[in-house]
Amino acid sequence: VAHDETGLVVDDPNDVDVALRGFRKHALDQRVRGCRDGAELIDYLAGLNLRVRRPKLILLDLKMPRLDGRGALRELRSRPETRHVPVVVVSSSDQQSDVRDCYELGANSFVVKQFNPMSPGAYLVDTVRYWLDRNEVAS
């Protein structure tokens, strides 16, 4: 996850495969770095000089082992160098309590996973394109 890149933090290999197929189809796969859970994301970010190389977006699954989406979001928002990185929570849950919790923890968006066999991962492609290509952030 580097400047102008997206971090994809998902533990389910099927979800990762669907997302990467969609990203490859739209030439976004080189702009995505995957992590298996929140703990791996936090470890990876700790090894970067975030003043120079900060991700432009983090797609964060809600339910993961070791450190789940809520825990990772808490950690990201508690650190000055990641406090303002946009985080989109991607979840199979559409329960209002999950949506509300994530926004209260500092998520910028909440997207419910969608299954479309004709265009796998299209909803993630749309999400990434918005945040990478259209959204303006303060430097």
CSV table of C-alpha atoms in Angstrom, one decimal:
chain,number,residue,atom,x,y,z
A,1,VAL,CA,0.0,0.0,0.0
A,2,ALA,CA,1.9,3.1,-1.2
A,3,HIS,CA,1.0,6.6,-2.3
A,4,ASP,CA,-1.7,6.4,-5.0
A,5,GLU,CA,-2.4,2.8,-4.1
A,6,THR,CA,-5.2,0.9,-2.4
A,7,GLY,CA,-4.9,-1.5,0.4
A,8,LEU,CA,-7.2,-4.5,0.2
A,9,VAL,CA,-7.6,-6.1,3.6
A,10,VAL,CA,-9.7,-9.3,3.2
A,11,ASP,CA,-9.2,-12.7,4.7
A,12,ASP,CA,-11.5,-14.8,2.4
A,13,PRO,CA,-9.5,-16.1,-0.6
A,14,ASN,CA,-12.7,-16.2,-2.7
A,15,ASP,CA,-13.3,-12.5,-2.0
A,16,VAL,CA,-9.7,-11.7,-2.8
A,17,ASP,CA,-9.9,-13.6,-6.1
A,18,VAL,CA,-13.1,-11.8,-7.1
A,19,ALA,CA,-11.7,-8.4,-6.3
A,20,LEU,CA,-8.4,-9.0,-8.1
A,21,ARG,CA,-10.2,-10.3,-11.2
A,22,GLY,CA,-12.2,-7.1,-11.3
A,23,PHE,CA,-9.1,-5.0,-10.7
A,24,ARG,CA,-7.1,-6.8,-13.4
A,25,LYS,CA,-9.9,-6.4,-15.9
A,26,HIS,CA,-9.8,-2.6,-15.4
A,27,ALA,CA,-6.0,-2.3,-15.1
A,28,LEU,CA,-6.1,-1.4,-11.4
A,29,ASP,CA,-4.3,-4.5,-10.1
A,30,GLN,CA,-0.9,-2.8,-10.0
A,31,ARG,CA,-2.5,-0.1,-7.7
A,32,VAL,CA,-3.6,-2.6,-5.1
A,33,ARG,CA,-1.7,-4.2,-2.3
A,34,GLY,CA,-3.4,-7.1,-0.4
A,35,CYS,CA,-3.3,-8.0,3.3
A,36,ARG,CA,-5.0,-11.0,4.9
A,37,ASP,CA,-6.2,-9.2,8.1
A,38,GLY,CA,-6.0,-6.0,10.1
A,39,ALA,CA,-2.8,-7.1,11.9
A,40,GLU,CA,-1.0,-7.7,8.7
A,41,LEU,CA,-2.1,-4.2,7.5
A,42,ILE,CA,-0.9,-2.5,10.6
A,43,ASP,CA,2.5,-4.4,10.5
A,44,TYR,CA,2.9,-3.4,6.8
A,45,LEU,CA,2.1,0.2,7.4
A,46,ALA,CA,4.5,0.3,10.3
A,47,GLY,CA,7.3,-0.6,7.9
A,48,LEU,CA,6.5,2.3,5.5
A,49,ASN,CA,7.6,6.0,5.8
A,50,LEU,CA,4.0,7.2,5.9
A,51,ARG,CA,5.0,10.8,5.6
A,52,VAL,CA,6.3,10.0,2.1
A,53,ARG,CA,4.3,6.9,1.0
A,54,ARG,CA,0.8,6.9,2.4
A,55,PRO,CA,-2.0,4.8,0.8
A,56,LYS,CA,-4.7,6.8,-1.0
A,57,LEU,CA,-7.4,4.3,0.2
A,58,ILE,CA,-7.8,1.2,2.4
A,59,LEU,CA,-10.6,-1.3,1.6
A,60,LEU,CA,-11.2,-3.0,4.9
A,61,ASP,CA,-13.3,-6.2,5.5
A,62,LEU,CA,-15.3,-6.1,8.7
A,63,LYS,CA,-14.9,-9.7,9.9
A,64,MET,CA,-11.4,-11.1,9.9
A,65,PRO,CA,-9.2,-13.2,12.3
A,66,ARG,CA,-6.5,-11.8,14.5
A,67,LEU,CA,-7.5,-8.1,14.1
A,68,ASP,CA,-10.9,-7.5,12.6
A,69,GLY,CA,-12.1,-4.4,10.7
A,70,ARG,CA,-13.3,-2.5,13.8
A,71,GLY,CA,-9.9,-3.1,15.5
A,72,ALA,CA,-7.9,-2.1,12.5
A,73,LEU,CA,-10.1,1.0,12.0
A,74,ARG,CA,-9.5,2.0,15.7
A,75,GLU,CA,-5.8,1.5,15.2
A,76,LEU,CA,-5.7,3.5,11.9
A,77,ARG,CA,-7.6,6.4,13.4
A,78,SER,CA,-5.5,6.5,16.6
A,79,ARG,CA,-2.3,7.2,14.6
A,80,PRO,CA,-1.6,10.7,13.2
A,81,GLU,CA,0.0,9.3,10.1
A,82,THR,CA,-3.0,7.2,9.1
A,83,ARG,CA,-5.8,9.2,10.7
A,84,HIS,CA,-6.8,10.8,7.4
A,85,VAL,CA,-6.4,7.9,5.0
A,86,PRO,CA,-9.8,7.1,3.6
A,87,VAL,CA,-11.1,3.8,4.8
A,88,VAL,CA,-14.0,2.0,3.0
A,89,VAL,CA,-15.4,-0.9,5.0
A,90,VAL,CA,-16.5,-3.7,2.7
A,91,SER,CA,-18.8,-6.3,4.4
A,92,SER,CA,-21.4,-8.9,3.7
A,93,SER,CA,-23.3,-7.4,6.6
A,94,ASP,CA,-25.9,-4.8,5.9
A,95,GLN,CA,-27.0,-4.5,9.5
A,96,GLN,CA,-27.4,-0.9,10.6
A,97,SER,CA,-25.5,-1.6,13.8
A,98,ASP,CA,-22.4,-2.6,11.8
A,99,VAL,CA,-22.8,0.4,9.5
A,100,ARG,CA,-23.3,2.8,12.5
A,101,ASP,CA,-20.3,1.3,14.4
A,102,CYS,CA,-18.0,1.7,11.4
A,103,TYR,CA,-18.9,5.3,10.9
A,104,GLU,CA,-18.5,6.1,14.6
A,105,LEU,CA,-15.0,4.5,14.4
A,106,GLY,CA,-14.1,6.8,11.5
A,107,ALA,CA,-14.9,4.9,8.3
A,108,ASN,CA,-15.4,7.1,5.3
A,109,SER,CA,-17.7,4.7,3.5
A,110,PHE,CA,-19.5,1.4,4.0
A,111,VAL,CA,-20.1,-0.9,1.0
A,112,VAL,CA,-22.0,-4.1,1.1
A,113,LYS,CA,-20.4,-6.9,-0.9
A,114,GLN,CA,-22.2,-7.7,-4.1
A,115,PHE,CA,-22.2,-10.9,-6.1
A,116,ASN,CA,-22.4,-10.4,-9.9
A,117,PRO,CA,-21.2,-13.3,-11.9
A,118,MET,CA,-21.3,-11.3,-15.1
A,119,SER,CA,-19.0,-8.6,-13.7
A,120,PRO,CA,-17.1,-9.9,-10.6
A,121,GLY,CA,-15.8,-7.2,-8.4
A,122,ALA,CA,-17.3,-4.4,-10.4
A,123,TYR,CA,-18.6,-2.7,-7.3
A,124,LEU,CA,-15.1,-2.7,-5.8
A,125,VAL,CA,-13.7,-1.3,-9.1
A,126,ASP,CA,-16.2,1.5,-9.0
A,127,THR,CA,-15.3,2.2,-5.3
A,128,VAL,CA,-11.5,2.2,-6.0
A,129,ARG,CA,-11.9,4.4,-9.1
A,130,TYR,CA,-13.8,7.0,-7.1
A,131,TRP,CA,-11.3,7.2,-4.3
A,132,LEU,CA,-8.2,7.0,-6.5
A,133,ASP,CA,-9.2,9.0,-9.5
A,134,ARG,CA,-12.0,11.4,-8.5
A,135,ASN,CA,-11.7,12.2,-4.8
A,136,GLU,CA,-9.4,15.1,-3.9
A,137,VAL,CA,-7.5,14.9,-0.6
A,138,ALA,CA,-5.5,17.6,1.2
A,139,SER,CA,-1.8,17.1,1.1
